[in-house]
Amino acid sequence: MTHPADTFVCDTARIAAYRADSRFDYNSQLGAPEYDLLEIVRRWLERLLGHIFGNEAAESVTVWLLTGIFLLAVGLIAFFIYRMRPELFFREKKKPLTCEVEEENIYRIDFEKELAAALAADDFRLAVRMLYLQTLRLAADRQWIDWQIYKTPTEYTLELKPAGLRASFRDFTGRFLQVRYGNFRATRELFDAMRRIQDELGKGGSGETDG
């Protein structure tokens, strides 16, 4: 005698109800928590401080404490960087635009000796410098300028007497400044040109001392 097959009837409505119930959402419970490290620390502090200040104040105290810890960490990092590389915290001071004829007292230099040595060594940069200072000495001796060690080349071009020589002296001074402060290459040709101007200044000022 043959018995009819026993079939299982699936209640789809009940299955749908189980799926909608969060209590049966086992996959979400197996997944990794979405908290990052900061959130884990915050929650741990909040629980710890809750025992001390109470749950209501714990959240506010936690925020302030974490902010303080962050600022302290930034300050310590900046301090260690400062100790190792202090130049990073300061802007380089710009050099003043005014150029000074630093250093030498023109009355203590043996110009013939210094010029001869510079030319013998083909050191035209030094030769140009000595020639300029020698010309200042010439102008000071003739009372065309009031030489002072702190004055700048521009000041001498403005006060030079006689006034008729100022254009040549300005040209002479400009060539010196190009070499001294403008990183122009000093050459024999430049030195010779400046020496010719120096000779013209010496001859042109004969008998002229007024402005």
PDB file of C-alpha atoms in Angstrom:
ATOM      1  CA  MET A   1       0.000   0.000   0.000  1.00  0.00           C
ATOM      2  CA  THR A   2       1.430   3.276  -1.043  1.00  0.00           C
ATOM      3  CA  HIS A   3       1.343   6.240   1.378  1.00  0.00           C
ATOM      4  CA  PRO A   4       1.164   9.807   0.032  1.00  0.00           C
ATOM      5  CA  ALA A   5       4.406  11.809   0.247  1.00  0.00           C
ATOM      6  CA  ASP A   6       4.744  14.068   3.321  1.00  0.00           C
ATOM      7  CA  THR A   7       5.548  17.610   2.114  1.00  0.00           C
ATOM      8  CA  PHE A   8       6.839  20.592   4.161  1.00  0.00           C
ATOM      9  CA  VAL A   9       4.879  23.750   3.690  1.00  0.00           C
ATOM     10  CA  CYS A  10       6.968  26.974   4.131  1.00  0.00           C
ATOM     11  CA  ASP A  11       5.203  29.816   5.928  1.00  0.00           C
ATOM     12  CA  THR A  12       6.675  32.757   4.000  1.00  0.00           C
ATOM     13  CA  ALA A  13       4.774  35.337   6.033  1.00  0.00           C
ATOM     14  CA  ARG A  14       6.343  34.156   9.289  1.00  0.00           C
ATOM     15  CA  ILE A  15       9.842  34.056   7.746  1.00  0.00           C
ATOM     16  CA  ALA A  16       9.459  37.648   6.590  1.00  0.00           C
ATOM     17  CA  ALA A  17       8.411  38.656  10.099  1.00  0.00           C
ATOM     18  CA  TYR A  18      11.536  37.016  11.591  1.00  0.00           C
ATOM     19  CA  ARG A  19      13.788  38.821   9.118  1.00  0.00           C
ATOM     20  CA  ALA A  20      12.274  42.155  10.037  1.00  0.00           C
ATOM     21  CA  ASP A  21      12.830  41.516  13.749  1.00  0.00           C
ATOM     22  CA  SER A  22      16.225  42.945  14.850  1.00  0.00           C
ATOM     23  CA  ARG A  23      16.484  40.336  17.589  1.00  0.00           C
ATOM     24  CA  PHE A  24      17.109  37.728  14.912  1.00  0.00           C
ATOM     25  CA  ASP A  25      19.661  39.794  12.952  1.00  0.00           C
ATOM     26  CA  TYR A  26      22.598  37.576  13.886  1.00  0.00           C
ATOM     27  CA  ASN A  27      24.866  38.807  11.093  1.00  0.00           C
ATOM     28  CA  SER A  28      25.039  42.311  12.563  1.00  0.00           C
ATOM     29  CA  GLN A  29      26.074  40.895  15.902  1.00  0.00           C
ATOM     30  CA  LEU A  30      28.927  38.994  14.285  1.00  0.00           C
ATOM     31  CA  GLY A  31      30.240  42.060  12.417  1.00  0.00           C
ATOM     32  CA  ALA A  32      33.140  44.183  13.725  1.00  0.00           C
ATOM     33  CA  PRO A  33      32.210  47.277  15.752  1.00  0.00           C
ATOM     34  CA  GLU A  34      32.336  50.556  13.861  1.00  0.00           C
ATOM     35  CA  TYR A  35      34.185  52.447  16.608  1.00  0.00           C
ATOM     36  CA  ASP A  36      37.637  53.842  15.862  1.00  0.00           C
ATOM     37  CA  LEU A  37      40.387  54.107  18.431  1.00  0.00           C
ATOM     38  CA  LEU A  38      39.399  57.626  19.488  1.00  0.00           C
ATOM     39  CA  GLU A  39      35.810  56.548  20.029  1.00  0.00           C
ATOM     40  CA  ILE A  40      36.934  53.571  22.105  1.00  0.00           C
ATOM     41  CA  VAL A  41      39.092  55.842  24.283  1.00  0.00           C
ATOM     42  CA  ARG A  42      36.263  58.362  24.606  1.00  0.00           C
ATOM     43  CA  ARG A  43      33.778  55.721  25.722  1.00  0.00           C
ATOM     44  CA  TRP A  44      36.285  54.255  28.175  1.00  0.00           C
ATOM     45  CA  LEU A  45      36.957  57.676  29.707  1.00  0.00           C
ATOM     46  CA  GLU A  46      33.268  58.443  29.802  1.00  0.00           C
ATOM     47  CA  ARG A  47      32.556  55.263  31.758  1.00  0.00           C
ATOM     48  CA  LEU A  48      35.492  55.927  34.096  1.00  0.00           C
ATOM     49  CA  LEU A  49      34.531  59.536  34.733  1.00  0.00           C
ATOM     50  CA  GLY A  50      30.914  58.547  35.126  1.00  0.00           C
ATOM     51  CA  HIS A  51      31.835  56.848  38.403  1.00  0.00           C
ATOM     52  CA  ILE A  52      33.490  60.054  39.625  1.00  0.00           C
ATOM     53  CA  PHE A  53      31.331  62.901  38.316  1.00  0.00           C
ATOM     54  CA  GLY A  54      28.122  61.073  37.480  1.00  0.00           C
ATOM     55  CA  ASN A  55      26.792  60.056  34.095  1.00  0.00           C
ATOM     56  CA  GLU A  56      25.331  63.469  33.278  1.00  0.00           C
ATOM     57  CA  ALA A  57      28.609  65.365  33.676  1.00  0.00           C
ATOM     58  CA  ALA A  58      30.854  62.582  32.375  1.00  0.00           C
ATOM     59  CA  GLU A  59      30.330  63.389  28.678  1.00  0.00           C
ATOM     60  CA  SER A  60      31.194  67.097  29.086  1.00  0.00           C
ATOM     61  CA  VAL A  61      34.234  66.364  31.272  1.00  0.00           C
ATOM     62  CA  THR A  62      35.436  63.764  28.749  1.00  0.00           C
ATOM     63  CA  VAL A  63      35.327  66.272  25.890  1.00  0.00           C
ATOM     64  CA  TRP A  64      37.322  68.853  27.856  1.00  0.00           C
ATOM     65  CA  LEU A  65      39.836  66.257  29.003  1.00  0.00           C
ATOM     66  CA  LEU A  66      40.416  64.924  25.488  1.00  0.00           C
ATOM     67  CA  THR A  67      40.791  68.477  24.166  1.00  0.00           C
ATOM     68  CA  GLY A  68      43.379  69.227  26.840  1.00  0.00           C
ATOM     69  CA  ILE A  69      45.292  66.036  26.062  1.00  0.00           C
ATOM     70  CA  PHE A  70      45.292  66.907  22.349  1.00  0.00           C
ATOM     71  CA  LEU A  71      46.586  70.443  22.950  1.00  0.00           C
ATOM     72  CA  LEU A  72      49.250  69.128  25.309  1.00  0.00           C
ATOM     73  CA  ALA A  73      50.406  66.615  22.699  1.00  0.00           C
ATOM     74  CA  VAL A  74      50.601  69.310  20.018  1.00  0.00           C
ATOM     75  CA  GLY A  75      52.560  71.564  22.389  1.00  0.00           C
ATOM     76  CA  LEU A  76      55.045  68.798  23.213  1.00  0.00           C
ATOM     77  CA  ILE A  77      55.571  68.009  19.529  1.00  0.00           C
ATOM     78  CA  ALA A  78      56.162  71.689  18.760  1.00  0.00           C
ATOM     79  CA  PHE A  79      58.591  71.947  21.693  1.00  0.00           C
ATOM     80  CA  PHE A  80      60.675  68.996  20.522  1.00  0.00           C
ATOM     81  CA  ILE A  81      60.741  70.329  16.949  1.00  0.00           C
ATOM     82  CA  TYR A  82      61.839  73.728  18.296  1.00  0.00           C
ATOM     83  CA  ARG A  83      64.659  72.146  20.303  1.00  0.00           C
ATOM     84  CA  MET A  84      65.899  70.249  17.236  1.00  0.00           C
ATOM     85  CA  ARG A  85      65.228  72.871  14.503  1.00  0.00           C
ATOM     86  CA  PRO A  86      64.739  76.322  16.084  1.00  0.00           C
ATOM     87  CA  GLU A  87      65.303  78.058  12.740  1.00  0.00           C
ATOM     88  CA  LEU A  88      61.919  76.769  11.554  1.00  0.00           C
ATOM     89  CA  PHE A  89      60.160  79.065  14.029  1.00  0.00           C
ATOM     90  CA  PHE A  90      61.833  82.305  12.996  1.00  0.00           C
ATOM     91  CA  ARG A  91      61.764  84.264   9.787  1.00  0.00           C
ATOM     92  CA  GLU A  92      65.165  85.143   8.430  1.00  0.00           C
ATOM     93  CA  LYS A  93      65.889  88.784   8.971  1.00  0.00           C
ATOM     94  CA  LYS A  94      66.163  90.641   5.722  1.00  0.00           C
ATOM     95  CA  LYS A  95      69.303  92.615   5.188  1.00  0.00           C
ATOM     96  CA  PRO A  96      68.749  96.318   4.940  1.00  0.00           C
ATOM     97  CA  LEU A  97      68.669  97.695   1.421  1.00  0.00           C
ATOM     98  CA  THR A  98      71.017 100.513   2.327  1.00  0.00           C
ATOM     99  CA  CYS A  99      74.564  99.485   1.509  1.00  0.00           C
ATOM    100  CA  GLU A 100      77.299 100.573   3.815  1.00  0.00           C
ATOM    101  CA  VAL A 101      80.936 100.867   2.975  1.00  0.00           C
ATOM    102  CA  GLU A 102      81.641  98.797   6.037  1.00  0.00           C
ATOM    103  CA  GLU A 103      84.711  98.422   8.028  1.00  0.00           C
ATOM    104  CA  GLU A 104      87.758 100.242   6.717  1.00  0.00           C
ATOM    105  CA  ASN A 105      89.061 103.558   7.848  1.00  0.00           C
ATOM    106  CA  ILE A 106      90.264 105.124   4.601  1.00  0.00           C
ATOM    107  CA  TYR A 107      93.076 106.893   6.456  1.00  0.00           C
ATOM    108  CA  ARG A 108      94.611 103.612   7.583  1.00  0.00           C
ATOM    109  CA  ILE A 109      94.927 101.924   4.181  1.00  0.00           C
ATOM    110  CA  ASP A 110      98.020 101.930   1.985  1.00  0.00           C
ATOM    111  CA  PHE A 111      96.060 102.034  -1.263  1.00  0.00           C
ATOM    112  CA  GLU A 112      99.013 101.698  -3.633  1.00  0.00           C
ATOM    113  CA  LYS A 113     100.189  98.588  -1.837  1.00  0.00           C
ATOM    114  CA  GLU A 114      96.705  97.035  -1.601  1.00  0.00           C
ATOM    115  CA  LEU A 115      95.891  97.794  -5.224  1.00  0.00           C
ATOM    116  CA  ALA A 116      99.189  96.350  -6.448  1.00  0.00           C
ATOM    117  CA  ALA A 117      98.634  93.152  -4.457  1.00  0.00           C
ATOM    118  CA  ALA A 118      95.028  92.764  -5.679  1.00  0.00           C
ATOM    119  CA  LEU A 119      96.000  93.286  -9.324  1.00  0.00           C
ATOM    120  CA  ALA A 120      98.950  90.908  -9.043  1.00  0.00           C
ATOM    121  CA  ALA A 121      96.546  88.224  -7.784  1.00  0.00           C
ATOM    122  CA  ASP A 122      93.941  89.072 -10.460  1.00  0.00           C
ATOM    123  CA  ASP A 123      91.531  89.783  -7.615  1.00  0.00           C
ATOM    124  CA  PHE A 124      89.572  92.474  -9.418  1.00  0.00           C
ATOM    125  CA  ARG A 125      86.746  92.420  -6.904  1.00  0.00           C
ATOM    126  CA  LEU A 126      89.144  93.574  -4.200  1.00  0.00           C
ATOM    127  CA  ALA A 127      90.832  95.962  -6.627  1.00  0.00           C
ATOM    128  CA  VAL A 128      87.487  97.638  -7.393  1.00  0.00           C
ATOM    129  CA  ARG A 129      86.817  97.974  -3.696  1.00  0.00           C
ATOM    130  CA  MET A 130      90.189  99.530  -2.968  1.00  0.00           C
ATOM    131  CA  LEU A 131      89.808 101.899  -5.915  1.00  0.00           C
ATOM    132  CA  TYR A 132      86.455 103.086  -4.606  1.00  0.00           C
ATOM    133  CA  LEU A 133      87.804 103.678  -1.095  1.00  0.00           C
ATOM    134  CA  GLN A 134      90.846 105.454  -2.559  1.00  0.00           C
ATOM    135  CA  THR A 135      88.498 107.775  -4.433  1.00  0.00           C
ATOM    136  CA  LEU A 136      86.623 108.515  -1.216  1.00  0.00           C
ATOM    137  CA  ARG A 137      89.958 109.439   0.333  1.00  0.00           C
ATOM    138  CA  LEU A 138      90.665 111.775  -2.600  1.00  0.00           C
ATOM    139  CA  ALA A 139      87.249 113.414  -2.222  1.00  0.00           C
ATOM    140  CA  ALA A 140      87.626 113.741   1.548  1.00  0.00           C
ATOM    141  CA  ASP A 141      91.107 115.256   1.248  1.00  0.00           C
ATOM    142  CA  ARG A 142      89.726 117.883  -1.134  1.00  0.00           C
ATOM    143  CA  GLN A 143      86.762 118.470   1.194  1.00  0.00           C
ATOM    144  CA  TRP A 144      84.277 117.399  -1.469  1.00  0.00           C
ATOM    145  CA  ILE A 145      82.624 115.082   1.066  1.00  0.00           C
ATOM    146  CA  ASP A 146      82.404 114.830   4.824  1.00  0.00           C
ATOM    147  CA  TRP A 147      83.726 111.298   5.209  1.00  0.00           C
ATOM    148  CA  GLN A 148      82.335 109.248   8.117  1.00  0.00           C
ATOM    149  CA  ILE A 149      82.758 105.496   8.520  1.00  0.00           C
ATOM    150  CA  TYR A 150      79.011 104.946   8.979  1.00  0.00           C
ATOM    151  CA  LYS A 151      77.913 106.769   5.810  1.00  0.00           C
ATOM    152  CA  THR A 152      76.625 105.014   2.701  1.00  0.00           C
ATOM    153  CA  PRO A 153      77.781 105.399  -0.922  1.00  0.00           C
ATOM    154  CA  THR A 154      74.485 107.070  -1.836  1.00  0.00           C
ATOM    155  CA  GLU A 155      75.021 109.774   0.776  1.00  0.00           C
ATOM    156  CA  TYR A 156      78.385 110.658  -0.737  1.00  0.00           C
ATOM    157  CA  THR A 157      76.919 110.947  -4.248  1.00  0.00           C
ATOM    158  CA  LEU A 158      74.365 113.459  -2.948  1.00  0.00           C
ATOM    159  CA  GLU A 159      76.782 115.630  -0.992  1.00  0.00           C
ATOM    160  CA  LEU A 160      79.734 115.613  -3.389  1.00  0.00           C
ATOM    161  CA  LYS A 161      81.142 119.030  -4.276  1.00  0.00           C
ATOM    162  CA  PRO A 162      81.593 120.379  -6.856  1.00  0.00           C
ATOM    163  CA  ALA A 163      78.121 119.531  -8.148  1.00  0.00           C
ATOM    164  CA  GLY A 164      79.418 119.267 -11.708  1.00  0.00           C
ATOM    165  CA  LEU A 165      81.264 116.057 -10.811  1.00  0.00           C
ATOM    166  CA  ARG A 166      78.298 114.302  -9.252  1.00  0.00           C
ATOM    167  CA  ALA A 167      77.189 112.561 -12.453  1.00  0.00           C
ATOM    168  CA  SER A 168      80.630 111.006 -12.965  1.00  0.00           C
ATOM    169  CA  PHE A 169      80.914 110.121  -9.294  1.00  0.00           C
ATOM    170  CA  ARG A 170      77.434 108.554  -9.375  1.00  0.00           C
ATOM    171  CA  ASP A 171      78.494 106.406 -12.327  1.00  0.00           C
ATOM    172  CA  PHE A 172      81.694 105.448 -10.530  1.00  0.00           C
ATOM    173  CA  THR A 173      79.761 104.561  -7.356  1.00  0.00           C
ATOM    174  CA  GLY A 174      77.163 102.573  -9.295  1.00  0.00           C
ATOM    175  CA  ARG A 175      79.847 100.336 -10.797  1.00  0.00           C
ATOM    176  CA  PHE A 176      81.281  99.712  -7.355  1.00  0.00           C
ATOM    177  CA  LEU A 177      77.860  98.829  -5.911  1.00  0.00           C
ATOM    178  CA  GLN A 178      77.169  96.398  -8.738  1.00  0.00           C
ATOM    179  CA  VAL A 179      80.295  94.454  -7.873  1.00  0.00           C
ATOM    180  CA  ARG A 180      80.091  94.816  -4.120  1.00  0.00           C
ATOM    181  CA  TYR A 181      76.386  94.173  -3.563  1.00  0.00           C
ATOM    182  CA  GLY A 182      74.910  93.132  -6.916  1.00  0.00           C
ATOM    183  CA  ASN A 183      77.005  90.003  -7.512  1.00  0.00           C
ATOM    184  CA  PHE A 184      78.387  91.431 -10.756  1.00  0.00           C
ATOM    185  CA  ARG A 185      81.657  89.898 -11.907  1.00  0.00           C
ATOM    186  CA  ALA A 186      84.619  92.208 -11.495  1.00  0.00           C
ATOM    187  CA  THR A 187      86.903  92.228 -14.529  1.00  0.00           C
ATOM    188  CA  ARG A 188      90.029  93.987 -15.668  1.00  0.00           C
ATOM    189  CA  GLU A 189      87.901  96.014 -18.118  1.00  0.00           C
ATOM    190  CA  LEU A 190      85.601  97.193 -15.343  1.00  0.00           C
ATOM    191  CA  PHE A 191      88.532  98.143 -13.143  1.00  0.00           C
ATOM    192  CA  ASP A 192      90.201 100.070 -15.962  1.00  0.00           C
ATOM    193  CA  ALA A 193      86.959 101.934 -16.707  1.00  0.00           C
ATOM    194  CA  MET A 194      86.626 102.926 -13.052  1.00  0.00           C
ATOM    195  CA  ARG A 195      90.222 104.066 -12.926  1.00  0.00           C
ATOM    196  CA  ARG A 196      89.601 106.335 -15.925  1.00  0.00           C
ATOM    197  CA  ILE A 197      86.631 107.858 -14.121  1.00  0.00           C
ATOM    198  CA  GLN A 198      88.797 108.320 -11.033  1.00  0.00           C
ATOM    199  CA  ASP A 199      91.371 110.192 -13.156  1.00  0.00           C
ATOM    200  CA  GLU A 200      88.615 112.397 -14.617  1.00  0.00           C
ATOM    201  CA  LEU A 201      87.344 113.202 -11.138  1.00  0.00           C
ATOM    202  CA  GLY A 202      90.828 114.142 -10.010  1.00  0.00           C
ATOM    203  CA  LYS A 203      91.400 116.439 -12.992  1.00  0.00           C
ATOM    204  CA  GLY A 204      87.890 117.824 -13.173  1.00  0.00           C
ATOM    205  CA  GLY A 205      87.853 119.019  -9.630  1.00  0.00           C
ATOM    206  CA  SER A 206      90.968 121.128  -9.824  1.00  0.00           C
ATOM    207  CA  GLY A 207      90.185 124.542  -8.421  1.00  0.00           C
ATOM    208  CA  GLU A 208      86.446 123.728  -7.834  1.00  0.00           C
ATOM    209  CA  THR A 209      85.291 123.266  -4.282  1.00  0.00           C
ATOM    210  CA  ASP A 210      81.912 125.002  -4.181  1.00  0.00           C
ATOM    211  CA  GLY A 211      78.565 123.354  -4.866  1.00  0.00           C
TER     212      GLY A 211
END
